[in-house]
Amino acid sequence: MRLWFQRLIDSLAVIQTEETLRQTVANLIQDLGFGSFAFLHVEPSRTVAVSNYPSAWQQRYLEGNYPAIDPIVKTARARLQPFTWGLGNLRSAKTRAVRGFYEEAYDFGIRSGISIPVRTAFQHISMLTLASDKPSLNLDNDIDQIAAVTAVGYLHAKIEQHDSGLVGGSRELTPKQALCLKWSAEGKTMRDIAVLENMSFATVNFHLNNARKALDACSLAQATAIATKLGLI
């Protein structure tokens, strides 16, 4: 599988859109005998998902907060290394919610697979899952852990780079909002910005507050971080 992971990295290097990414990975996994894939990045405040799972399952998974009960996600957090799984081996669920999750996933043809988790910033995780409709999974070769983690780390970076496009967000700033926020990110106070841009203090405050609201940020510091991450400043 080492060559496959290298092919994934090479393909990601030229991908620009969500649809191209989804189609490229979908095509690649067919070479390994898998039918579907899901990239998942989980944080307390958001979940980013890029997948070719059935749309009804994707919607149910996100709206039902399934990452909180998904045993594959829990295993990924605990092990932080590639692993194989099969829902046929997980029927001894201890709670009704998890049993229901298994049954739904099974009905959607998600029955076995490989999951590759990586640690990301602030102790969060991202993971790539290659799924099959077969009850169990037998690999001809062991997973090359270094190649697998490298490829998924690259995938995570690619999706983060295009975060606003891939997760469906379209947050924008006006030129004045972006300008004031950029100066703030450079460490300038509102009084400094007022002098630099020949604005009143009240005007600078107005633009920064609107920028914070546009980015759905709780503070100015968070707003500058989000804007920087999205390439808006």
Short mmCIF file of C-alpha atoms in Angstrom, two decimals:
data_model
loop_
_atom_site.label_atom_id
_atom_site.label_comp_id
_atom_site.label_asym_id
_atom_site.label_seq_id
_atom_site.Cartn_x
_atom_site.Cartn_y
_atom_site.Cartn_z
CA MET A 1 0.00 0.00 0.00
CA ARG A 2 2.99 2.32 0.22
CA LEU A 3 2.78 3.15 -3.48
CA TRP A 4 -0.94 3.84 -3.14
CA PHE A 5 -0.36 6.39 -0.40
CA GLN A 6 2.29 8.06 -2.55
CA ARG A 7 -0.20 8.21 -5.42
CA LEU A 8 -2.66 9.87 -3.06
CA ILE A 9 -0.09 12.51 -2.08
CA ASP A 10 0.83 13.15 -5.73
CA SER A 11 -2.83 13.54 -6.68
CA LEU A 12 -3.57 15.90 -3.80
CA ALA A 13 -0.77 18.20 -4.90
CA VAL A 14 -2.77 19.36 -7.93
CA ILE A 15 -6.30 19.33 -6.48
CA GLN A 16 -8.07 22.69 -6.19
CA THR A 17 -11.74 21.97 -5.46
CA GLU A 18 -13.82 19.80 -3.15
CA GLU A 19 -15.45 17.92 -6.00
CA THR A 20 -12.08 17.15 -7.61
CA LEU A 21 -10.73 15.92 -4.28
CA ARG A 22 -13.75 13.72 -3.65
CA GLN A 23 -13.67 12.22 -7.12
CA THR A 24 -9.91 11.66 -7.09
CA VAL A 25 -9.92 9.81 -3.78
CA ALA A 26 -13.01 7.84 -4.82
CA ASN A 27 -11.19 6.68 -7.96
CA LEU A 28 -8.03 5.79 -6.07
CA ILE A 29 -9.74 3.65 -3.43
CA GLN A 30 -11.29 1.47 -6.11
CA ASP A 31 -7.79 0.23 -6.91
CA LEU A 32 -7.63 -1.18 -3.38
CA GLY A 33 -11.06 -2.77 -3.58
CA PHE A 34 -12.87 -0.24 -1.38
CA GLY A 35 -16.16 1.37 -2.31
CA SER A 36 -16.23 4.53 -0.21
CA PHE A 37 -14.13 6.84 1.91
CA ALA A 38 -14.54 9.51 4.55
CA PHE A 39 -12.14 12.16 5.80
CA LEU A 40 -13.16 13.43 9.23
CA HIS A 41 -11.68 16.20 11.35
CA VAL A 42 -13.25 16.47 14.79
CA GLU A 43 -13.10 19.42 17.16
CA PRO A 44 -15.43 20.35 20.03
CA SER A 45 -16.84 23.27 18.04
CA ARG A 46 -16.94 21.79 14.54
CA THR A 47 -16.66 18.66 12.44
CA VAL A 48 -15.21 18.79 8.92
CA ALA A 49 -16.18 15.91 6.64
CA VAL A 50 -15.28 15.16 3.03
CA SER A 51 -16.68 11.87 1.80
CA ASN A 52 -18.41 9.94 -0.94
CA TYR A 53 -20.63 8.06 1.52
CA PRO A 54 -24.33 8.17 0.61
CA SER A 55 -25.57 11.72 1.16
CA ALA A 56 -28.36 10.53 3.47
CA TRP A 57 -25.80 8.85 5.75
CA GLN A 58 -23.52 11.90 5.72
CA GLN A 59 -26.39 14.15 6.72
CA ARG A 60 -27.55 11.79 9.46
CA TYR A 61 -24.00 11.37 10.76
CA LEU A 62 -23.34 15.09 11.12
CA GLU A 63 -26.78 16.22 12.24
CA GLY A 64 -27.03 13.38 14.76
CA ASN A 65 -23.61 14.19 16.24
CA TYR A 66 -22.51 10.63 15.51
CA PRO A 67 -18.78 11.41 15.98
CA ALA A 68 -19.55 11.47 19.70
CA ILE A 69 -20.70 7.82 19.67
CA ASP A 70 -18.85 6.41 16.65
CA PRO A 71 -16.64 3.56 18.00
CA ILE A 72 -14.24 3.99 15.09
CA VAL A 73 -13.59 7.60 16.14
CA LYS A 74 -13.10 6.48 19.75
CA THR A 75 -10.63 3.79 18.67
CA ALA A 76 -8.79 6.31 16.51
CA ARG A 77 -8.38 8.67 19.47
CA ALA A 78 -7.14 5.87 21.70
CA ARG A 79 -4.73 4.19 19.28
CA LEU A 80 -3.52 6.93 16.94
CA GLN A 81 -2.27 4.40 14.41
CA PRO A 82 -3.83 2.75 11.36
CA PHE A 83 -6.23 -0.09 12.13
CA THR A 84 -8.76 -2.32 10.42
CA TRP A 85 -12.29 -2.88 11.66
CA GLY A 86 -15.48 -4.75 10.86
CA LEU A 87 -18.96 -4.03 12.13
CA GLY A 88 -19.63 -7.74 12.24
CA ASN A 89 -17.24 -7.88 15.19
CA LEU A 90 -18.87 -4.96 16.95
CA ARG A 91 -22.37 -6.29 17.50
CA SER A 92 -21.82 -6.55 21.25
CA ALA A 93 -22.52 -2.85 21.69
CA LYS A 94 -23.13 -1.84 25.27
CA THR A 95 -25.62 0.95 24.58
CA ARG A 96 -28.73 1.28 22.46
CA ALA A 97 -27.30 4.36 20.72
CA VAL A 98 -24.19 2.51 19.58
CA ARG A 99 -26.20 -0.54 18.48
CA GLY A 100 -28.40 1.77 16.43
CA PHE A 101 -25.32 3.38 14.91
CA TYR A 102 -23.95 -0.03 13.86
CA GLU A 103 -27.23 -1.02 12.28
CA GLU A 104 -27.56 2.21 10.32
CA ALA A 105 -23.98 2.09 9.06
CA TYR A 106 -24.43 -1.55 8.06
CA ASP A 107 -27.60 -0.74 6.14
CA PHE A 108 -25.73 1.97 4.21
CA GLY A 109 -23.09 -0.57 3.16
CA ILE A 110 -20.41 0.58 5.62
CA ARG A 111 -19.39 -2.76 7.12
CA SER A 112 -15.60 -2.98 7.31
CA GLY A 113 -12.60 -0.85 6.53
CA ILE A 114 -9.29 0.76 7.37
CA SER A 115 -9.05 3.93 9.44
CA ILE A 116 -5.91 6.06 9.62
CA PRO A 117 -5.91 8.73 12.35
CA VAL A 118 -3.39 11.55 12.79
CA ARG A 119 -2.94 14.02 15.60
CA THR A 120 -3.54 17.62 14.58
CA ALA A 121 -3.16 20.96 16.34
CA PHE A 122 -4.48 21.43 19.88
CA GLN A 123 -4.81 17.67 20.49
CA HIS A 124 -7.54 17.19 17.87
CA ILE A 125 -7.57 14.36 15.34
CA SER A 126 -8.19 13.86 11.66
CA MET A 127 -8.77 10.47 10.12
CA LEU A 128 -9.20 8.88 6.72
CA THR A 129 -11.43 5.84 6.52
CA LEU A 130 -11.57 3.50 3.53
CA ALA A 131 -14.78 1.50 3.79
CA SER A 132 -16.14 -1.67 2.23
CA ASP A 133 -19.53 -3.39 2.11
CA LYS A 134 -17.87 -6.72 2.95
CA PRO A 135 -18.63 -8.09 6.43
CA SER A 136 -14.91 -8.41 7.21
CA LEU A 137 -11.64 -7.23 5.77
CA ASN A 138 -8.50 -9.22 4.97
CA LEU A 139 -5.46 -7.29 3.82
CA ASP A 140 -2.91 -8.93 1.55
CA ASN A 141 -0.20 -6.72 3.05
CA ASP A 142 0.23 -4.89 6.33
CA ILE A 143 -0.42 -1.15 6.32
CA ASP A 144 2.77 0.88 6.00
CA GLN A 145 2.16 3.14 8.98
CA ILE A 146 4.63 5.86 8.04
CA ALA A 147 3.32 6.11 4.48
CA ALA A 148 -0.30 6.04 5.68
CA VAL A 149 0.11 8.74 8.34
CA THR A 150 2.14 10.92 5.99
CA ALA A 151 -0.58 10.76 3.34
CA VAL A 152 -3.40 11.52 5.77
CA GLY A 153 -1.41 14.38 7.28
CA TYR A 154 -1.01 15.78 3.78
CA LEU A 155 -4.72 15.34 3.14
CA HIS A 156 -5.53 17.18 6.37
CA ALA A 157 -3.24 20.06 5.41
CA LYS A 158 -4.80 20.25 1.94
CA ILE A 159 -8.33 20.42 3.33
CA GLU A 160 -7.35 22.98 5.97
CA GLN A 161 -5.73 25.08 3.25
CA HIS A 162 -9.02 25.21 1.35
CA ASP A 163 -11.18 25.09 4.47
CA SER A 164 -13.70 27.71 3.44
CA GLY A 165 -14.36 26.04 0.12
CA LEU A 166 -14.34 22.41 1.19
CA VAL A 167 -16.72 22.71 4.12
CA GLY A 168 -19.16 24.92 2.30
CA GLY A 169 -18.34 28.13 4.14
CA SER A 170 -18.15 31.44 2.29
CA ARG A 171 -17.16 33.92 4.97
CA GLU A 172 -16.01 37.25 3.57
CA LEU A 173 -14.66 40.53 4.87
CA THR A 174 -15.00 44.00 3.41
CA PRO A 175 -11.70 45.69 2.41
CA LYS A 176 -11.81 47.91 5.50
CA GLN A 177 -12.57 44.99 7.80
CA ALA A 178 -9.70 42.98 6.34
CA LEU A 179 -7.33 45.93 6.55
CA CYS A 180 -8.09 46.66 10.20
CA LEU A 181 -7.96 42.98 11.09
CA LYS A 182 -4.60 42.59 9.35
CA TRP A 183 -3.15 45.48 11.35
CA SER A 184 -4.56 43.91 14.51
CA ALA A 185 -2.91 40.62 13.60
CA GLU A 186 0.36 42.54 13.29
CA GLY A 187 0.01 43.64 16.90
CA LYS A 188 -1.36 47.15 16.38
CA THR A 189 -3.90 48.60 18.80
CA MET A 190 -7.09 50.25 17.61
CA ARG A 191 -5.55 53.67 18.31
CA ASP A 192 -2.50 52.68 16.26
CA ILE A 193 -4.70 51.59 13.36
CA ALA A 194 -6.68 54.83 13.54
CA VAL A 195 -3.47 56.81 13.09
CA LEU A 196 -2.04 54.55 10.40
CA GLU A 197 -5.23 54.56 8.29
CA ASN A 198 -6.40 58.07 9.10
CA MET A 199 -9.61 56.82 10.68
CA SER A 200 -11.34 57.68 13.90
CA PHE A 201 -11.07 55.27 16.81
CA ALA A 202 -14.81 54.66 16.55
CA THR A 203 -14.51 53.72 12.86
CA VAL A 204 -11.72 51.25 13.54
CA ASN A 205 -13.75 49.73 16.36
CA PHE A 206 -16.77 49.52 14.04
CA HIS A 207 -14.85 47.62 11.33
CA LEU A 208 -13.18 45.24 13.78
CA ASN A 209 -16.48 44.41 15.49
CA ASN A 210 -18.12 43.70 12.15
CA ALA A 211 -15.17 41.55 11.10
CA ARG A 212 -15.47 39.55 14.30
CA LYS A 213 -19.19 39.02 13.69
CA ALA A 214 -18.64 38.08 10.03
CA LEU A 215 -16.20 35.37 11.12
CA ASP A 216 -18.44 34.18 13.94
CA ALA A 217 -15.58 34.75 16.39
CA CYS A 218 -15.88 35.31 20.13
CA SER A 219 -12.92 37.66 20.36
CA LEU A 220 -10.68 39.80 18.20
CA ALA A 221 -7.81 37.36 18.68
CA GLN A 222 -9.97 34.49 17.43
CA ALA A 223 -11.12 36.59 14.49
CA THR A 224 -7.53 37.27 13.39
CA ALA A 225 -6.71 33.57 13.73
CA ILE A 226 -9.71 32.51 11.63
CA ALA A 227 -9.08 35.16 8.99
CA THR A 228 -5.45 34.16 8.72
CA LYS A 229 -6.34 30.49 8.43
CA LEU A 230 -8.86 31.19 5.69
CA GLY A 231 -6.45 33.40 3.80
CA LEU A 232 -8.62 36.50 4.21
CA ILE A 233 -5.82 38.67 5.59
#
